[in-house]
mmCIF file of C-alpha atoms in Angstrom:
data_model
loop_
_atom_site.group_PDB
_atom_site.id
_atom_site.type_symbol
_atom_site.label_atom_id
_atom_site.label_comp_id
_atom_site.label_asym_id
_atom_site.label_seq_id
_atom_site.Cartn_x
_atom_site.Cartn_y
_atom_site.Cartn_z
ATOM 1 C CA MET A 95 -33.977 -84.876 7.265
ATOM 2 C CA THR A 96 -32.602 -86.345 4.052
ATOM 3 C CA LEU A 97 -29.380 -88.232 3.528
ATOM 4 C CA ALA A 98 -27.770 -85.137 1.951
ATOM 5 C CA ALA A 99 -28.489 -83.135 5.111
ATOM 6 C CA ALA A 100 -27.121 -85.832 7.415
ATOM 7 C CA SER A 101 -23.910 -86.426 5.452
ATOM 8 C CA HIS A 102 -22.350 -83.101 6.443
ATOM 9 C CA GLY A 103 -23.024 -80.207 8.778
ATOM 10 C CA PHE A 104 -22.268 -76.517 9.030
ATOM 11 C CA LEU A 105 -18.667 -77.175 10.082
ATOM 12 C CA SER A 106 -17.921 -79.246 6.953
ATOM 13 C CA PRO A 107 -19.386 -77.290 4.015
ATOM 14 C CA THR A 108 -19.120 -78.509 0.466
ATOM 15 C CA GLY A 109 -17.509 -76.613 -2.396
ATOM 16 C CA VAL A 110 -20.900 -75.550 -3.732
ATOM 17 C CA GLU A 111 -21.867 -74.101 -0.351
ATOM 18 C CA ILE A 112 -18.590 -72.176 -0.104
ATOM 19 C CA ALA A 113 -19.077 -70.797 -3.618
ATOM 20 C CA PHE A 114 -22.657 -69.867 -2.733
ATOM 21 C CA LEU A 115 -21.436 -67.914 0.296
ATOM 22 C CA LEU A 116 -18.674 -66.099 -1.607
ATOM 23 C CA VAL A 117 -20.996 -65.107 -4.462
ATOM 24 C CA GLY A 118 -23.544 -63.960 -1.900
ATOM 25 C CA VAL A 119 -20.973 -61.663 -0.284
ATOM 26 C CA VAL A 120 -20.071 -60.152 -3.680
ATOM 27 C CA THR A 121 -23.752 -59.700 -4.554
ATOM 28 C CA PHE A 122 -24.443 -58.024 -1.222
ATOM 29 C CA GLY A 123 -21.512 -55.655 -1.712
ATOM 30 C CA ALA A 124 -22.703 -54.730 -5.214
ATOM 31 C CA ALA A 125 -26.206 -54.078 -3.889
ATOM 32 C CA VAL A 126 -24.838 -51.789 -1.152
ATOM 33 C CA VAL A 127 -22.791 -49.810 -3.683
ATOM 34 C CA THR A 128 -25.859 -49.559 -5.943
ATOM 35 C CA VAL A 129 -27.914 -47.748 -3.315
ATOM 36 C CA THR A 130 -25.072 -45.646 -1.890
ATOM 37 C CA THR A 131 -23.338 -44.263 -4.993
ATOM 38 C CA ARG A 132 -24.264 -40.764 -6.164
ATOM 39 C CA GLN A 133 -23.640 -41.477 -9.841
ATOM 40 C CA LEU A 134 -26.752 -42.854 -11.506
ATOM 41 C CA VAL A 135 -24.920 -44.628 -14.308
ATOM 42 C CA HIS A 136 -22.585 -46.303 -11.818
ATOM 43 C CA ALA A 137 -25.639 -47.393 -9.817
ATOM 44 C CA ALA A 138 -27.114 -49.031 -12.920
ATOM 45 C CA LEU A 139 -23.836 -50.823 -13.676
ATOM 46 C CA TRP A 140 -23.456 -52.081 -10.118
ATOM 47 C CA LEU A 141 -27.056 -53.278 -10.359
ATOM 48 C CA VAL A 142 -25.894 -55.478 -13.238
ATOM 49 C CA VAL A 143 -23.305 -57.048 -10.920
ATOM 50 C CA ALA A 144 -25.895 -57.623 -8.186
ATOM 51 C CA LEU A 145 -28.416 -59.203 -10.549
ATOM 52 C CA GLY A 146 -25.698 -61.299 -12.179
ATOM 53 C CA GLY A 147 -24.671 -62.556 -8.737
ATOM 54 C CA LEU A 148 -28.248 -63.641 -8.108
ATOM 55 C CA ALA A 149 -28.191 -65.551 -11.387
ATOM 56 C CA VAL A 150 -25.051 -67.396 -10.249
ATOM 57 C CA GLU A 151 -26.773 -68.229 -6.951
ATOM 58 C CA TYR A 152 -29.685 -69.747 -8.873
ATOM 59 C CA LEU A 153 -27.237 -71.822 -10.909
ATOM 60 C CA LEU A 154 -25.631 -73.130 -7.712
ATOM 61 C CA LEU A 155 -29.108 -74.104 -6.481
ATOM 62 C CA THR A 156 -29.628 -76.166 -9.701
ATOM 63 C CA ALA A 157 -32.295 -73.738 -10.963
ATOM 64 C CA GLU A 158 -30.866 -73.208 -14.427
ATOM 65 C CA PHE A 159 -34.070 -71.887 -15.986
ATOM 66 C CA ILE A 160 -34.548 -69.221 -13.301
ATOM 67 C CA ALA A 161 -30.875 -68.241 -13.661
ATOM 68 C CA TRP A 162 -31.185 -67.616 -17.394
ATOM 69 C CA VAL A 163 -34.459 -65.765 -16.890
ATOM 70 C CA GLN A 164 -32.635 -63.581 -14.376
ATOM 71 C CA VAL A 165 -29.947 -62.792 -16.951
ATOM 72 C CA LEU A 166 -32.239 -62.277 -19.952
ATOM 73 C CA ILE A 167 -35.017 -60.292 -18.275
ATOM 74 C CA TYR A 168 -33.409 -58.411 -15.396
ATOM 75 C CA VAL A 169 -29.845 -57.917 -16.636
ATOM 76 C CA GLY A 170 -30.682 -57.761 -20.337
ATOM 77 C CA ALA A 171 -33.972 -55.846 -20.168
ATOM 78 C CA VAL A 172 -34.503 -54.025 -16.879
ATOM 79 C CA VAL A 173 -31.012 -52.525 -16.652
ATOM 80 C CA VAL A 174 -31.092 -51.567 -20.337
ATOM 81 C CA LEU A 175 -34.469 -49.925 -19.703
ATOM 82 C CA ILE A 176 -32.985 -47.961 -16.791
ATOM 83 C CA LEU A 177 -30.070 -46.782 -18.938
ATOM 84 C CA PHE A 178 -32.445 -45.757 -21.740
ATOM 85 C CA GLY A 179 -34.552 -43.877 -19.180
ATOM 86 C CA LEU A 180 -31.460 -42.016 -17.966
ATOM 87 C CA MET A 181 -30.515 -41.073 -21.520
ATOM 88 C CA LEU A 182 -34.013 -40.070 -22.645
ATOM 89 C CA THR A 183 -34.629 -37.893 -19.597
ATOM 90 C CA ARG A 184 -31.175 -36.297 -19.927
ATOM 91 C CA ALA A 185 -30.221 -37.290 -16.395
ATOM 92 C CA PRO A 186 -26.750 -36.157 -15.264
ATOM 93 C CA ILE A 187 -24.035 -38.678 -16.051
ATOM 94 C CA GLY A 188 -21.594 -37.599 -13.340
ATOM 95 C CA ARG A 189 -22.112 -37.084 -9.625
ATOM 96 C CA SER A 190 -25.694 -36.218 -8.709
ATOM 97 C CA PRO A 191 -25.952 -34.508 -5.303
ATOM 98 C CA ASP A 192 -29.713 -34.196 -5.825
ATOM 99 C CA ALA A 193 -29.988 -37.985 -5.736
ATOM 100 C CA ASP A 194 -29.233 -37.899 -2.002
ATOM 101 C CA SER A 195 -32.274 -36.738 -0.035
ATOM 102 C CA GLY A 196 -30.419 -36.580 3.274
ATOM 103 C CA ASN A 197 -32.600 -39.251 4.909
ATOM 104 C CA ARG A 198 -29.825 -41.812 5.183
ATOM 105 C CA TRP A 199 -30.633 -42.910 8.733
ATOM 106 C CA ALA A 200 -34.331 -43.322 7.989
ATOM 107 C CA ALA A 201 -33.534 -45.285 4.836
ATOM 108 C CA LEU A 202 -30.990 -47.420 6.721
ATOM 109 C CA THR A 203 -33.538 -48.170 9.451
ATOM 110 C CA VAL A 204 -36.176 -49.212 6.926
ATOM 111 C CA ALA A 205 -33.650 -51.320 4.983
ATOM 112 C CA VAL A 206 -32.367 -53.154 8.065
ATOM 113 C CA SER A 207 -35.897 -53.758 9.359
ATOM 114 C CA SER A 208 -37.066 -55.074 5.990
ATOM 115 C CA ALA A 209 -34.010 -57.317 5.652
ATOM 116 C CA ALA A 210 -34.466 -58.709 9.163
ATOM 117 C CA ALA A 211 -38.151 -59.422 8.533
ATOM 118 C CA LEU A 212 -37.377 -61.093 5.199
ATOM 119 C CA VAL A 213 -34.618 -63.256 6.690
ATOM 120 C CA TRP A 214 -36.876 -64.282 9.578
ATOM 121 C CA VAL A 215 -39.723 -65.227 7.232
ATOM 122 C CA VAL A 216 -37.465 -67.256 4.918
ATOM 123 C CA VAL A 217 -35.685 -69.039 7.777
ATOM 124 C CA ASP A 218 -38.972 -69.831 9.499
ATOM 125 C CA ALA A 219 -40.556 -71.118 6.276
ATOM 126 C CA PHE A 220 -37.603 -73.284 5.183
ATOM 127 C CA ARG A 221 -36.171 -74.258 8.565
ATOM 128 C CA THR A 222 -36.365 -78.019 7.917
ATOM 129 C CA THR A 223 -36.102 -77.923 4.123
ATOM 130 C CA TRP A 224 -32.946 -79.205 2.456
ATOM 131 C CA ILE A 225 -32.015 -79.108 -1.222
ATOM 132 C CA ASP A 226 -30.205 -82.165 -2.530
ATOM 133 C CA LEU A 227 -27.691 -80.541 -4.869
ATOM 134 C CA GLY A 228 -26.541 -83.945 -6.048
ATOM 135 C CA GLY A 229 -30.014 -85.055 -7.158
ATOM 136 C CA PRO A 230 -32.122 -84.049 -10.177
ATOM 137 C CA ALA A 231 -32.468 -80.366 -10.994
ATOM 138 C CA ALA A 232 -35.231 -78.761 -8.942
ATOM 139 C CA GLY A 233 -35.630 -75.737 -11.196
ATOM 140 C CA SER A 234 -36.319 -77.469 -14.493
ATOM 141 C CA THR A 235 -38.096 -75.638 -17.303
ATOM 142 C CA ALA A 236 -41.187 -77.838 -17.169
ATOM 143 C CA VAL A 237 -41.791 -77.405 -13.427
ATOM 144 C CA THR A 238 -41.001 -73.698 -13.399
ATOM 145 C CA GLY A 239 -43.060 -72.957 -16.515
ATOM 146 C CA ALA A 240 -46.074 -74.824 -15.154
ATOM 147 C CA SER A 241 -45.881 -72.935 -11.853
ATOM 148 C CA LEU A 242 -45.322 -69.574 -13.560
ATOM 149 C CA PHE A 243 -48.155 -69.736 -16.066
ATOM 150 C CA GLN A 244 -50.630 -71.442 -13.742
ATOM 151 C CA ASN A 245 -50.115 -69.691 -10.403
ATOM 152 C CA TRP A 246 -48.174 -66.507 -11.221
ATOM 153 C CA VAL A 247 -49.394 -65.485 -14.663
ATOM 154 C CA LEU A 248 -51.132 -62.294 -13.437
ATOM 155 C CA PRO A 249 -48.043 -60.837 -11.646
ATOM 156 C CA PHE A 250 -45.947 -61.831 -14.680
ATOM 157 C CA GLU A 251 -48.179 -59.835 -17.042
ATOM 158 C CA ALA A 252 -48.418 -56.933 -14.563
ATOM 159 C CA LEU A 253 -44.625 -56.679 -14.531
ATOM 160 C CA SER A 254 -44.588 -56.535 -18.336
ATOM 161 C CA VAL A 255 -47.107 -53.672 -18.324
ATOM 162 C CA LEU A 256 -45.091 -51.865 -15.633
ATOM 163 C CA LEU A 257 -41.892 -52.008 -17.694
ATOM 164 C CA LEU A 258 -43.733 -50.777 -20.787
ATOM 165 C CA ALA A 259 -45.266 -47.897 -18.815
ATOM 166 C CA ALA A 260 -41.817 -46.894 -17.530
ATOM 167 C CA LEU A 261 -40.417 -46.768 -21.074
ATOM 168 C CA VAL A 262 -43.395 -44.764 -22.382
ATOM 169 C CA GLY A 263 -43.122 -42.370 -19.428
ATOM 170 C CA ALA A 264 -39.442 -41.720 -20.157
ATOM 171 C CA ILE A 265 -40.248 -40.945 -23.804
ATOM 172 C CA VAL A 266 -43.095 -38.594 -22.818
ATOM 173 C CA LEU A 267 -40.900 -36.691 -20.349
ATOM 174 C CA SER A 268 -38.193 -36.301 -22.980
ATOM 175 C CA ARG A 269 -40.638 -34.959 -25.585
ATOM 176 C CA LYS A 270 -42.163 -32.493 -23.096
ATOM 177 C CA ALA A 271 -38.730 -31.064 -22.315
ATOM 178 C CA LYS A 272 -37.952 -30.637 -26.000
ATOM 179 C CA ALA A 273 -41.334 -29.000 -26.637
ATOM 180 C CA ALA A 274 -40.800 -26.554 -23.752
ATOM 181 C CA ARG A 275 -37.411 -25.509 -25.120
ATOM 182 C CA ALA A 276 -38.868 -25.067 -28.594
ATOM 183 C CA ASP A 277 -41.672 -22.843 -27.230
ATOM 184 C CA GLU A 278 -39.196 -20.664 -25.343
ATOM 185 C CA ALA A 279 -37.088 -20.226 -28.470
ATOM 186 C CA SER A 280 -40.122 -19.321 -30.633
ATOM 187 C CA GLN A 281 -41.585 -16.695 -28.281
ATOM 188 C CA PRO A 282 -41.181 -13.097 -29.564
ATOM 189 C CA GLY A 283 -38.885 -10.830 -27.640
ATOM 190 C CA THR A 284 -36.583 -13.586 -26.477
ATOM 191 C CA SER A 285 -32.943 -13.332 -27.360
ATOM 192 C CA GLN A 286 -30.422 -16.082 -27.674
ATOM 193 C CA PRO A 287 -27.613 -16.172 -25.096
ATOM 194 C CA GLY A 288 -24.591 -14.238 -26.257
ATOM 195 C CA ALA A 289 -26.478 -12.267 -28.896
ATOM 196 C CA SER A 290 -25.699 -8.560 -29.066
ATOM 197 C CA ARG A 291 -28.317 -5.868 -29.244
ATOM 198 C CA THR A 292 -27.977 -3.167 -31.901
ATOM 199 C CA GLY A 293 -29.764 0.095 -32.012
ATOM 200 C CA GLY A 294 -29.293 3.774 -32.755
ATOM 201 C CA VAL A 295 -29.969 6.832 -30.612
ATOM 202 C CA ARG A 296 -31.861 9.643 -32.236
#
């Protein structure tokens, strides 16, 4: 145990630890609203709040590079991609009852089980690990870049391909819908809504 861990305990938290807890509560609330709201656009906007809260948590853990990556890639790219996907696929802007499959209890069970397993794994892995917030930054650009492009370069590139595929898929779905409407309008014998039929009786 380091000197930073021995200087204070759980009953005497520092200002950084209190801020970390408060931001975590806000981030958790935004994440819950993201998955429970029935308006897709509101879900995307609350996702911005949740991802921004994670960026603040990284800043409090002295990982400035990861925090800015969180803002630039996830908030500035992923959420924008989701909004573009909603617009290109002509998704409903208001309330979307179809977005609720009715399996709330099954989804809640899976979510709670996954969260419990994740918390147990993280606590067990970092049980005796302490971060000295008063020391040098642990998330510097040099250390993070070396780890990213040496050990995690394949998942990094796979994520880039996945985002590109999602954007291309949204464009393809939008073009197919437009082509189907154009074919229906060009078929003989079809009449436009509201058009009147004229004819004489002999």
